[in-house]
mmCIF file of C-alpha atoms in Angstrom:
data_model
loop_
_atom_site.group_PDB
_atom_site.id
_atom_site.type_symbol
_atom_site.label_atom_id
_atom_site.label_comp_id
_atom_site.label_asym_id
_atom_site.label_seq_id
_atom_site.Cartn_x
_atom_site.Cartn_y
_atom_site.Cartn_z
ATOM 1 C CA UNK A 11 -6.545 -55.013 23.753
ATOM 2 C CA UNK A 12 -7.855 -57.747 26.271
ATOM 3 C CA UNK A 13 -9.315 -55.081 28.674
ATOM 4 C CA UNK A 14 -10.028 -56.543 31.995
ATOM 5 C CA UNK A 15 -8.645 -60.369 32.768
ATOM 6 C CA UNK A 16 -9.775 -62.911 35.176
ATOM 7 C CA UNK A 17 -8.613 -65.957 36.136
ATOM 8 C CA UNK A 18 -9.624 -68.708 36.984
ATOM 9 C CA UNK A 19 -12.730 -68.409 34.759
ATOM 10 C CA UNK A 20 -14.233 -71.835 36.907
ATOM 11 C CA UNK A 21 -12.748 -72.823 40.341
ATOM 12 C CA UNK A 22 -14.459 -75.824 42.475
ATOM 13 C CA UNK A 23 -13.187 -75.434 46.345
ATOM 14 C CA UNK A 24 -13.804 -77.601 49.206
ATOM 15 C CA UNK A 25 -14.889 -75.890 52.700
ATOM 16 C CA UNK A 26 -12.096 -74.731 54.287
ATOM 17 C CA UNK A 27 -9.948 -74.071 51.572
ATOM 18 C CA UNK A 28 -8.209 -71.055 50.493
ATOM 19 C CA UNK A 29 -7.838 -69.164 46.863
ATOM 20 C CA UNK A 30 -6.680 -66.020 45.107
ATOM 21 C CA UNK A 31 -8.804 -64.841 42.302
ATOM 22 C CA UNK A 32 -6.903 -62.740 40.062
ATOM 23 C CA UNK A 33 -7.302 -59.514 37.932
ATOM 24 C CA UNK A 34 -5.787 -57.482 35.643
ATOM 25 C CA UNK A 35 -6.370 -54.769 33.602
ATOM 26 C CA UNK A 36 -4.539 -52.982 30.414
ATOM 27 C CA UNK A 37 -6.588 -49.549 30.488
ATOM 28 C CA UNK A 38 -4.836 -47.346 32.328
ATOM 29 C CA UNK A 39 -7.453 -46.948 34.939
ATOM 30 C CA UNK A 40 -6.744 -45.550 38.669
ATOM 31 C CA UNK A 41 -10.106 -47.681 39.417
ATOM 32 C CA UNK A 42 -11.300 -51.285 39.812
ATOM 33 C CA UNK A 43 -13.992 -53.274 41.674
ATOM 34 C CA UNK A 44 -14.756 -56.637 42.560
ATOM 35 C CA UNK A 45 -18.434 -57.959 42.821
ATOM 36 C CA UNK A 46 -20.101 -60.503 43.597
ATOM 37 C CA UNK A 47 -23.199 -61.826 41.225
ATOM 38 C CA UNK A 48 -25.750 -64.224 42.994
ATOM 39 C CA UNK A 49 -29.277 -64.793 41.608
ATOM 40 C CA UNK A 50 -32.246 -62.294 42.455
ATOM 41 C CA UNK A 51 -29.242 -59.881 44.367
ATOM 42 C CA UNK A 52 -27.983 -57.919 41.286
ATOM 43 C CA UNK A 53 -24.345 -57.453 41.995
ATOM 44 C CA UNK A 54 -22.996 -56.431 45.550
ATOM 45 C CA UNK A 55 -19.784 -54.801 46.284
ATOM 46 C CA UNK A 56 -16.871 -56.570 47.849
ATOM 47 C CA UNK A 57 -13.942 -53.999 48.292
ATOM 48 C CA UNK A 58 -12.325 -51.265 45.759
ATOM 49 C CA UNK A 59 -9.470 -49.526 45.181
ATOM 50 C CA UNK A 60 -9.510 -45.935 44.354
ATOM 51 C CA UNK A 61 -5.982 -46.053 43.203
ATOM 52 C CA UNK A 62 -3.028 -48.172 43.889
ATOM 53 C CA UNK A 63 -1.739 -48.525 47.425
ATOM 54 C CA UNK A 64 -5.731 -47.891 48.548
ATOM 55 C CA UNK A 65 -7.920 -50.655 49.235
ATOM 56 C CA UNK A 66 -11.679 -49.981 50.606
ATOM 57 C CA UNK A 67 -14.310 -52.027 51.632
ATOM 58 C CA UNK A 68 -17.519 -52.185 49.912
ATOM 59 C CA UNK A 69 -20.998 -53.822 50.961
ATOM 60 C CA UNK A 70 -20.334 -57.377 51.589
ATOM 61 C CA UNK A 71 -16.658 -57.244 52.898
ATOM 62 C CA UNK A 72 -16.684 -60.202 55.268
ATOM 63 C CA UNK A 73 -14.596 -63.466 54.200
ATOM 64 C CA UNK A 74 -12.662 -61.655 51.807
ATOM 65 C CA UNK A 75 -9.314 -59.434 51.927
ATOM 66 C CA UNK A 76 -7.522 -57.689 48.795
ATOM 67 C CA UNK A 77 -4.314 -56.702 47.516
ATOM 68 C CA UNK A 78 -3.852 -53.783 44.929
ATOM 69 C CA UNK A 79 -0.247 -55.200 43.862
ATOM 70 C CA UNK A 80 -0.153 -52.549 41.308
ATOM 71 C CA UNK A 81 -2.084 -50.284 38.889
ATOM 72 C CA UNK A 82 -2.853 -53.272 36.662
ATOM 73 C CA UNK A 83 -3.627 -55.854 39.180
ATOM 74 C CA UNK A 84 -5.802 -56.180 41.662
ATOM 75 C CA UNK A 85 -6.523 -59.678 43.532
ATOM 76 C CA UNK A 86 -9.339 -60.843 45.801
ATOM 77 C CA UNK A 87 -8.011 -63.714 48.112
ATOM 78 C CA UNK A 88 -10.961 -65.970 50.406
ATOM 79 C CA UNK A 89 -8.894 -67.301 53.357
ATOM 80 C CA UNK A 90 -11.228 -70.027 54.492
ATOM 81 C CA UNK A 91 -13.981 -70.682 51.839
ATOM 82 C CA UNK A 92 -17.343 -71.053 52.844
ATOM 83 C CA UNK A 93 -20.529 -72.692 50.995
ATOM 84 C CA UNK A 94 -21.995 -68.730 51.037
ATOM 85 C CA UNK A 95 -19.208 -67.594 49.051
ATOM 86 C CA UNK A 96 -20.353 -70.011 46.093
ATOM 87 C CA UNK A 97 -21.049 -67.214 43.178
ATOM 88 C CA UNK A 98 -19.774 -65.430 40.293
ATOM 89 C CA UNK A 99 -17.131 -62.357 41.103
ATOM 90 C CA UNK A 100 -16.496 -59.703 38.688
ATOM 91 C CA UNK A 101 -13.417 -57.430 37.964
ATOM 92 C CA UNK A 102 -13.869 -54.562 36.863
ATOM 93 C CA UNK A 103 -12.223 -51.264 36.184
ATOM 94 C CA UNK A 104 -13.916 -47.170 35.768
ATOM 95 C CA UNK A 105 -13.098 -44.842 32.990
ATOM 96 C CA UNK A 106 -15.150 -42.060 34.356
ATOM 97 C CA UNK A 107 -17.850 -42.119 37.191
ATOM 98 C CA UNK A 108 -19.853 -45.407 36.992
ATOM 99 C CA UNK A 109 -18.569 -46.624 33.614
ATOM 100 C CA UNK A 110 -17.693 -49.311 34.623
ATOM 101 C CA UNK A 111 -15.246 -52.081 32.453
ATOM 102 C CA UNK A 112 -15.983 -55.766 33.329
ATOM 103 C CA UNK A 113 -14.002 -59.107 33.087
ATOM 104 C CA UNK A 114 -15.919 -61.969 32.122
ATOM 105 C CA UNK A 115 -16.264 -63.451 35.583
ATOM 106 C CA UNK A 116 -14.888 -66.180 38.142
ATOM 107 C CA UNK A 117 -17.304 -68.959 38.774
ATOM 108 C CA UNK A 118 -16.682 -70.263 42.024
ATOM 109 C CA UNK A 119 -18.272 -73.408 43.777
ATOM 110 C CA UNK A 120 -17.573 -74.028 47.273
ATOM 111 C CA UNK A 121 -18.831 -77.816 48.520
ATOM 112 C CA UNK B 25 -29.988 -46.119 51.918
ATOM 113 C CA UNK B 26 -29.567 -45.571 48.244
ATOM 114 C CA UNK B 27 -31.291 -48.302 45.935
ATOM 115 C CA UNK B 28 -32.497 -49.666 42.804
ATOM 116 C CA UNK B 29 -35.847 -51.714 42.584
ATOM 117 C CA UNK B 30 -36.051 -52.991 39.058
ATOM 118 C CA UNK B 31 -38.934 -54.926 37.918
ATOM 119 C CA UNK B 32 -39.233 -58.939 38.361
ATOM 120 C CA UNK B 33 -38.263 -60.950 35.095
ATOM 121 C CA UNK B 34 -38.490 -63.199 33.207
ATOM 122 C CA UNK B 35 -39.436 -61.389 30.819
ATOM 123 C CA UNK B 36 -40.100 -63.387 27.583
ATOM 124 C CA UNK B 37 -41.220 -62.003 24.130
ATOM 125 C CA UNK B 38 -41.279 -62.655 20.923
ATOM 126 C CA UNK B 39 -39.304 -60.669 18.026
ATOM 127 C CA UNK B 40 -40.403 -57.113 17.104
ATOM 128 C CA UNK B 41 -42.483 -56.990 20.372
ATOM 129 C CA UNK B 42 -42.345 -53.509 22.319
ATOM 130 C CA UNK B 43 -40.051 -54.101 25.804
ATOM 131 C CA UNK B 44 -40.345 -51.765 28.636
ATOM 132 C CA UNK B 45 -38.742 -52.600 31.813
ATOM 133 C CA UNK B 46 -39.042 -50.537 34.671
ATOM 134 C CA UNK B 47 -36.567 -49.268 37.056
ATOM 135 C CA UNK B 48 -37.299 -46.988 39.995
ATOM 136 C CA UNK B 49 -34.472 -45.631 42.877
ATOM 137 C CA UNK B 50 -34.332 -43.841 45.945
ATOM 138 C CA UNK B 51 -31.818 -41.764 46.502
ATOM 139 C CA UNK B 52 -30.410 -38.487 48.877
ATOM 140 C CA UNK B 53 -28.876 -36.295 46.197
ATOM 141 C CA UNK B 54 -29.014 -35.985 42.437
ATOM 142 C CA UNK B 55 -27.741 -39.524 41.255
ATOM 143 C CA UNK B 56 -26.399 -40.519 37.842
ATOM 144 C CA UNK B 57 -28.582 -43.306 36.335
ATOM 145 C CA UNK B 58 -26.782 -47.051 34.287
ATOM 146 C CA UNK B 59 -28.303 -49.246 32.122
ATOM 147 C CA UNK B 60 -25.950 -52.352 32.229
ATOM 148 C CA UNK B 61 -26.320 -55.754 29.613
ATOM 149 C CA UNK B 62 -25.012 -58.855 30.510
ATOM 150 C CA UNK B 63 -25.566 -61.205 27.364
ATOM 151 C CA UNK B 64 -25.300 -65.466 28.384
ATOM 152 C CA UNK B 65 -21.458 -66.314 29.189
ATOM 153 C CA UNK B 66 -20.199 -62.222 29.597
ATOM 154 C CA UNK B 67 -19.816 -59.756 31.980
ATOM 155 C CA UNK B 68 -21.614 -56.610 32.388
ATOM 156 C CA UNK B 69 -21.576 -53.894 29.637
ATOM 157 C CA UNK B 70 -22.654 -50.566 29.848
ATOM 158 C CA UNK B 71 -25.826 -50.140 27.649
ATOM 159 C CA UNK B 72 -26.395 -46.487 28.654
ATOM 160 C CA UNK B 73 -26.427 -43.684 30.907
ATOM 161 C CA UNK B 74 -27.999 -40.442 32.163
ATOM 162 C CA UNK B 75 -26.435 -37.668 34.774
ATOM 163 C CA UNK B 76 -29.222 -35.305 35.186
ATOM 164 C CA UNK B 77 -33.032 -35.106 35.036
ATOM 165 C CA UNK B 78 -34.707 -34.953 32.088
ATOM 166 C CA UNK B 79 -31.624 -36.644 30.160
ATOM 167 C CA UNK B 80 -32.146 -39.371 27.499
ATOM 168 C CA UNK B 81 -29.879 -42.393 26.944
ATOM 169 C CA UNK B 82 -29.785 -43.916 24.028
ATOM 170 C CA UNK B 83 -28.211 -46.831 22.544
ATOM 171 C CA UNK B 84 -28.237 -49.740 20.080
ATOM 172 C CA UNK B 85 -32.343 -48.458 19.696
ATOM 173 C CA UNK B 86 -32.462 -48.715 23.460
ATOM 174 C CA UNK B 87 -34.047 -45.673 25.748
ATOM 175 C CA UNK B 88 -34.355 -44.836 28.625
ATOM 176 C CA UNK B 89 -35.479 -41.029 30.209
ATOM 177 C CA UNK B 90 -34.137 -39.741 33.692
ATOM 178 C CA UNK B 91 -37.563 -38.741 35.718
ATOM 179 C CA UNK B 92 -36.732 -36.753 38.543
ATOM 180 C CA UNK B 93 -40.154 -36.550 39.381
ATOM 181 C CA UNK B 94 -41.077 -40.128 39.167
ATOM 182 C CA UNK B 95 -37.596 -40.909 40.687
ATOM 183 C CA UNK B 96 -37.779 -43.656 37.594
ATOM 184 C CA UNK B 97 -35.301 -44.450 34.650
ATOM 185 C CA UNK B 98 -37.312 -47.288 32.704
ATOM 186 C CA UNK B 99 -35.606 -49.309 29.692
ATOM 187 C CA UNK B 100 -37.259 -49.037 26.713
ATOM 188 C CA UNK B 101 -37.093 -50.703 22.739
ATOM 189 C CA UNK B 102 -39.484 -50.771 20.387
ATOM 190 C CA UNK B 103 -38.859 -53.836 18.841
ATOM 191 C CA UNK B 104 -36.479 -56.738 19.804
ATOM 192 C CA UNK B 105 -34.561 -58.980 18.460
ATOM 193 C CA UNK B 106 -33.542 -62.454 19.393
ATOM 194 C CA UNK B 107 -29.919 -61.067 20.308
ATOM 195 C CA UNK B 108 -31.380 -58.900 22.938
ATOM 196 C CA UNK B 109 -32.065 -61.966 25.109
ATOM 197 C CA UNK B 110 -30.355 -60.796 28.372
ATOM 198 C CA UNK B 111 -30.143 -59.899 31.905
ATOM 199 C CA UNK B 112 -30.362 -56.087 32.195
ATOM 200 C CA UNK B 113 -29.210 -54.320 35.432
ATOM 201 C CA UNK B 114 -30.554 -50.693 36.242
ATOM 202 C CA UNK B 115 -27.961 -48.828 38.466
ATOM 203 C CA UNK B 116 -27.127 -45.660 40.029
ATOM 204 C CA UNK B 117 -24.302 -43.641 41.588
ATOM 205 C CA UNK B 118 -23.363 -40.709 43.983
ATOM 206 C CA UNK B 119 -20.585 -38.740 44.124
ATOM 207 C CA UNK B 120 -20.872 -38.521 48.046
ATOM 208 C CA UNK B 121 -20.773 -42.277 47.882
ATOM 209 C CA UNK B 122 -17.511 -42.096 45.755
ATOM 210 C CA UNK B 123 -19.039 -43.005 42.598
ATOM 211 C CA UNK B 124 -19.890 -46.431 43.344
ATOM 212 C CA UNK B 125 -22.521 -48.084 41.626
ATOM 213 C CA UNK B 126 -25.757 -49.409 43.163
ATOM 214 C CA UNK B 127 -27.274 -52.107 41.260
ATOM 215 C CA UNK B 128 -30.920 -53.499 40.952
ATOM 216 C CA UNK B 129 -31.569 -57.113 40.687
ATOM 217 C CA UNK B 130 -31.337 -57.612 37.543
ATOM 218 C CA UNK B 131 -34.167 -58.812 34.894
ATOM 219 C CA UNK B 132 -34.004 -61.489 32.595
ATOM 220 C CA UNK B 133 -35.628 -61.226 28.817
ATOM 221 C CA UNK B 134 -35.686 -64.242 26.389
ATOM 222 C CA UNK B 135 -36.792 -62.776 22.548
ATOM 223 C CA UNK B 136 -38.498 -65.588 21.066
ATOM 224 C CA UNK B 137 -38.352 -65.779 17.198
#
């Protein structure tokens, strides 16, 4: 039971550039999240999706856009990568009201 | 807003010390209160939780108490161990804000042995 998948685990982009970060999940849940992790900030919401074929925008929105492909997947996609998106994104899936289920994280570098 | 103000690490200890760390939120409504773990390399696990003042969360010798009246939620163990070197991230959520979580900052303990 892998839970909540990520991948890449490490991606190095130059400015400009553009990349999907994918997730998946194998728990059934209507659910996920991704975050963002950068140091001193805790972990801010990008987007949701409440269930599949619903996408919502969380905290820190800007630079980013999401697909829900299905109930397992959900994919966060930066169009034009920018030195401020440099951080680690989370995955991550609910069972009930903030239980939250985490991948083990993208680390992203943007030069 | 609603928000979590966790106290400043690093924390650093050494084995069978007492940890407390504190945790305090603001919030319009009755919130449900995390305790999240990250260990080095991982993501985020749910340590433990409380939905209602006055509740205790317990886990892996972990506590924490749900003061409504303090508006507070600290961490506490009463005697760590070099595997509870971690970041720990207090957190809350709403359901008028959907459920989403809220996190603090985060605070980083190193168990010495």
């Amino acid at each position: 039971n892998a839970g909540v998948t990520q991948t890449p685990k490490f991606q190095v982009l130059k400015t400009g550039q553009s990349m999907t970060l994918q997730c998946a999940q194998d728990m059934n849940h209507n659910s996920m999240y991704w975050y963002r992790q950068d140091p001193g900030m805790g972990l801010r919401l990008i987007y949701y999706s409440a269930s599949e074929g619903t996408t919502d925008k969380g905290e820190v929105p800007n630079g980013y856009n999401v697909s829900r492909l299905n109930k397992r997947e959900f994919s966060l996609r930066l169009e034009s990568a920018a030195p401020s998106q440099t951080s680690v994104y989370f995955c991550a899936t609910n069972r009930v009201a903030g239980e939250l289920f985490f991948g083990e994280g993208s680390r992203l570098t943007v030069l | 807003g609603d928000s979590v103000t966790q106290m400043e690490g690093p924390v650093t200890l050494s084995e069978e010390a007492f940890l407390t760390i504190n945790c305090t939120y603001t919030a319009t409504g009755y919130p449900s209160l995390f305790w999240y773990v990250q260990y080095p390399g991982e993501g985020l696990q749910l340590l433990l939780k409380a939905t209602k003042a006055d509740d205790k969360g317990s886990n892996k010798g972990f506590e924490a108490t749900y003061r409504k009246e303090t508006t507070s939620f600290h961490l506490e163990k009463g005697s760590v161990q070099v595997s509870d070197s971690a970041v720990y991230f207090c957190a809350l959520s709403l359901r008028s804000n959907d459920y989403k979580l809220s996190f603090g900052a985060g605070t980083t303990v190193t168990v010495r042995a």
